[in-house]
PDB file of C-alpha atoms in Angstrom:
ATOM      1  CA  MET A  65     -90.354   6.713 -27.143  1.00 51.00           C
ATOM      2  CA  GLU A  66     -93.788   5.087 -27.500  1.00 48.00           C
ATOM      3  CA  ALA A  67     -93.825   4.091 -23.811  1.00 48.00           C
ATOM      4  CA  ASN A  68     -92.949   7.672 -22.893  1.00 47.00           C
ATOM      5  CA  ASN A  69     -95.884   9.048 -24.958  1.00 45.00           C
ATOM      6  CA  GLU A  70     -98.211   6.534 -23.296  1.00 48.00           C
ATOM      7  CA  ALA A  71     -97.071   7.695 -19.854  1.00 45.00           C
ATOM      8  CA  ILE A  72     -97.704  11.328 -20.822  1.00 46.00           C
ATOM      9  CA  ASN A  73    -101.188  10.440 -22.137  1.00 48.00           C
ATOM     10  CA  ASN A  74    -101.979   8.606 -18.884  1.00 48.00           C
ATOM     11  CA  GLU A  75    -100.851  11.645 -16.892  1.00 53.00           C
ATOM     12  CA  ASN A  76    -103.055  13.925 -19.019  1.00 58.00           C
ATOM     13  CA  THR A  77    -106.022  11.584 -18.576  1.00 59.00           C
ATOM     14  CA  GLY A  78    -105.482  11.602 -14.824  1.00 69.00           C
ATOM     15  CA  SER A  79    -105.325  15.382 -14.707  1.00 80.00           C
ATOM     16  CA  SER A  80    -108.447  15.628 -16.910  1.00 84.00           C
ATOM     17  CA  ILE A  81    -110.351  13.396 -14.521  1.00 81.00           C
ATOM     18  CA  CYS A  82    -109.130  15.487 -11.596  1.00 87.00           C
ATOM     19  CA  GLU A  83    -110.277  18.636 -13.387  1.00 83.00           C
ATOM     20  CA  VAL A  84    -113.752  17.152 -13.924  1.00 80.00           C
ATOM     21  CA  LEU A  85    -113.941  16.163 -10.266  1.00 80.00           C
ATOM     22  CA  GLN A  86    -112.897  19.668  -9.201  1.00 83.00           C
ATOM     23  CA  ILE A  87    -115.587  21.219 -11.413  1.00 79.00           C
ATOM     24  CA  LEU A  88    -118.251  18.840 -10.174  1.00 78.00           C
ATOM     25  CA  GLY A  89    -116.501  18.544  -6.819  1.00 75.00           C
ATOM     26  CA  ALA A  90    -119.471  19.023  -4.546  1.00 71.00           C
ATOM     27  CA  LYS A  91    -120.697  15.820  -2.936  1.00 82.00           C
ATOM     28  CA  TRP A  92    -124.259  16.142  -4.267  1.00 92.00           C
ATOM     29  CA  ALA A  93    -123.467  17.705  -7.657  1.00 94.00           C
ATOM     30  CA  PHE A  94    -124.582  14.714  -9.718  1.00 91.00           C
ATOM     31  CA  LEU A  95    -127.996  14.636  -8.036  1.00 93.00           C
ATOM     32  CA  VAL A  96    -128.495  18.369  -8.543  1.00 96.00           C
ATOM     33  CA  LEU A  97    -127.489  18.179 -12.211  1.00 94.00           C
ATOM     34  CA  GLU A  98    -129.776  15.228 -12.795  1.00 92.00           C
ATOM     35  CA  GLU A  99    -132.751  17.063 -11.266  1.00 96.00           C
ATOM     36  CA  LEU A 100    -132.081  20.211 -13.271  1.00 97.00           C
ATOM     37  CA  MET A 101    -131.917  18.227 -16.508  1.00 94.00           C
ATOM     38  CA  ASN A 102    -135.703  18.028 -16.274  1.00 94.00           C
ATOM     39  CA  GLY A 103    -135.950  21.825 -16.305  1.00 97.00           C
ATOM     40  CA  PRO A 104    -135.544  24.849 -14.032  1.00 98.00           C
ATOM     41  CA  LEU A 105    -136.445  24.445 -10.362  1.00 98.00           C
ATOM     42  CA  ARG A 106    -136.859  26.785  -7.455  1.00 96.00           C
ATOM     43  CA  PHE A 107    -134.652  26.040  -4.486  1.00 94.00           C
ATOM     44  CA  ASN A 108    -137.398  24.574  -2.297  1.00 93.00           C
ATOM     45  CA  GLN A 109    -138.585  22.248  -5.062  1.00 97.00           C
ATOM     46  CA  LEU A 110    -135.019  21.143  -5.685  1.00 97.00           C
ATOM     47  CA  GLN A 111    -134.664  20.477  -1.972  1.00 96.00           C
ATOM     48  CA  ARG A 112    -137.887  18.427  -1.883  1.00 97.00           C
ATOM     49  CA  ASN A 113    -136.746  16.411  -4.889  1.00 97.00           C
ATOM     50  CA  ILE A 114    -133.380  15.662  -3.257  1.00 95.00           C
ATOM     51  CA  SER A 115    -134.578  15.192   0.306  1.00 93.00           C
ATOM     52  CA  VAL A 116    -131.428  13.347   1.417  1.00 94.00           C
ATOM     53  CA  VAL A 117    -129.426  16.578   1.113  1.00 94.00           C
ATOM     54  CA  LYS A 118    -129.480  19.043   3.995  1.00 95.00           C
ATOM     55  CA  THR A 119    -130.270  22.679   3.197  1.00 95.00           C
ATOM     56  CA  GLN A 120    -126.730  23.997   3.769  1.00 96.00           C
ATOM     57  CA  SER A 121    -125.183  21.208   1.696  1.00 95.00           C
ATOM     58  CA  LEU A 122    -127.594  21.886  -1.160  1.00 95.00           C
ATOM     59  CA  THR A 123    -126.844  25.616  -0.947  1.00 95.00           C
ATOM     60  CA  ASN A 124    -123.109  24.907  -1.101  1.00 94.00           C
ATOM     61  CA  THR A 125    -123.576  22.496  -4.000  1.00 95.00           C
ATOM     62  CA  VAL A 126    -125.622  24.823  -6.205  1.00 96.00           C
ATOM     63  CA  ARG A 127    -123.250  27.689  -5.376  1.00 95.00           C
ATOM     64  CA  HIS A 128    -120.273  25.530  -6.386  1.00 94.00           C
ATOM     65  CA  LEU A 129    -121.994  24.501  -9.637  1.00 95.00           C
ATOM     66  CA  GLU A 130    -122.912  28.125 -10.338  1.00 96.00           C
ATOM     67  CA  ASN A 131    -119.334  29.278  -9.722  1.00 94.00           C
ATOM     68  CA  ASN A 132    -118.124  26.633 -12.178  1.00 93.00           C
ATOM     69  CA  GLY A 133    -120.584  27.665 -14.869  1.00 95.00           C
ATOM     70  CA  LEU A 134    -122.860  24.606 -14.849  1.00 95.00           C
ATOM     71  CA  VAL A 135    -125.874  26.180 -13.137  1.00 97.00           C
ATOM     72  CA  PHE A 136    -127.571  29.533 -13.666  1.00 98.00           C
ATOM     73  CA  ARG A 137    -129.189  31.219 -10.663  1.00 97.00           C
ATOM     74  CA  GLN A 138    -132.069  33.580 -11.405  1.00 97.00           C
ATOM     75  CA  VAL A 139    -133.471  35.775  -8.650  1.00 95.00           C
ATOM     76  CA  PHE A 140    -137.092  36.942  -8.897  1.00 92.00           C
ATOM     77  CA  PRO A 141    -137.946  40.198  -7.099  1.00 93.00           C
ATOM     78  CA  THR A 142    -140.873  38.796  -5.158  1.00 92.00           C
ATOM     79  CA  VAL A 143    -141.668  38.958  -1.460  1.00 93.00           C
ATOM     80  CA  PRO A 144    -140.063  36.793  -0.240  1.00 91.00           C
ATOM     81  CA  VAL A 145    -137.389  36.597  -2.926  1.00 90.00           C
ATOM     82  CA  SER A 146    -137.645  33.512  -5.145  1.00 91.00           C
ATOM     83  CA  VAL A 147    -134.613  31.851  -6.685  1.00 93.00           C
ATOM     84  CA  GLU A 148    -134.724  29.475  -9.621  1.00 96.00           C
ATOM     85  CA  TYR A 149    -131.883  27.279 -10.819  1.00 98.00           C
ATOM     86  CA  SER A 150    -131.365  25.968 -14.340  1.00 98.00           C
ATOM     87  CA  LEU A 151    -128.566  24.388 -16.306  1.00 97.00           C
ATOM     88  CA  THR A 152    -126.280  26.486 -18.457  1.00 97.00           C
ATOM     89  CA  GLU A 153    -125.105  25.214 -21.827  1.00 96.00           C
ATOM     90  CA  LYS A 154    -122.070  23.779 -20.040  1.00 94.00           C
ATOM     91  CA  GLY A 155    -124.349  22.002 -17.563  1.00 95.00           C
ATOM     92  CA  ARG A 156    -126.637  20.650 -20.309  1.00 94.00           C
ATOM     93  CA  ASP A 157    -123.591  19.406 -22.192  1.00 93.00           C
ATOM     94  CA  PHE A 158    -122.763  17.187 -19.218  1.00 89.00           C
ATOM     95  CA  GLN A 159    -126.024  15.277 -19.768  1.00 88.00           C
ATOM     96  CA  ALA A 160    -124.441  12.826 -22.236  1.00 88.00           C
ATOM     97  CA  ALA A 161    -121.701  11.930 -19.751  1.00 87.00           C
ATOM     98  CA  LEU A 162    -124.251  11.464 -16.974  1.00 85.00           C
ATOM     99  CA  ARG A 163    -126.352   9.153 -19.177  1.00 87.00           C
ATOM    100  CA  GLU A 164    -123.283   7.047 -19.945  1.00 89.00           C
ATOM    101  CA  MET A 165    -122.563   6.789 -16.217  1.00 86.00           C
ATOM    102  CA  GLU A 166    -126.170   5.659 -15.646  1.00 87.00           C
ATOM    103  CA  LYS A 167    -125.725   2.943 -18.309  1.00 91.00           C
ATOM    104  CA  TRP A 168    -122.565   1.789 -16.570  1.00 89.00           C
ATOM    105  CA  VAL A 169    -124.347   1.585 -13.204  1.00 88.00           C
ATOM    106  CA  GLN A 170    -127.235  -0.344 -14.753  1.00 90.00           C
ATOM    107  CA  LYS A 171    -124.761  -2.848 -16.159  1.00 90.00           C
ATOM    108  CA  TRP A 172    -122.369  -3.109 -13.222  1.00 90.00           C
ATOM    109  CA  GLY A 173    -123.913  -1.403 -10.202  1.00 83.00           C
ATOM    110  CA  ASP A 174    -125.492  -4.419  -8.523  1.00 77.00           C
ATOM    111  CA  SER A 175    -122.989  -6.997  -9.698  1.00 65.00           C
ATOM    112  CA  PRO A 176    -120.602  -8.542  -7.196  1.00 61.00           C
ATOM    113  CA  HIS A 177    -117.001  -7.474  -7.346  1.00 58.00           C
ATOM    114  CA  PRO A 178    -115.179  -9.498 -10.012  1.00 57.00           C
ATOM    115  CA  ARG A 179    -112.412 -11.746  -8.828  1.00 51.00           C
ATOM    116  CA  HIS A 180    -109.053 -11.203 -10.382  1.00 49.00           C
ATOM    117  CA  ASN A 181    -107.454 -14.395 -11.578  1.00 48.00           C
ATOM    118  CA  ARG A 182    -103.737 -14.324 -11.171  1.00 46.00           C
ATOM    119  CA  THR A 183    -101.867 -16.649 -13.400  1.00 46.00           C
TER     120      THR A 183
END
């Protein structure tokens, strides 16, 4: 029975990870979230800060994050129209997870792949 419960827990963990990846899904989502953790940004500033991302990819990424409730899009009625992006509470809540991932990369990111000893 205990082995069966462990298998169910592993399945739930796998589906939870898949759910997180679907929410964050967009290729550049982590970079966008990290930039917005410093405060609201207009689209062009966000694009300058993440220069490796092409305009259409950035548009798709912020749209995906907005649709999943992590980013808030505010439109200002100026000529031309200005758009500013900021994190929602859900997006800000992700900050702790992102910091833990940064710690992991600092510890393991540049290290060579460990060899597995088979005995």
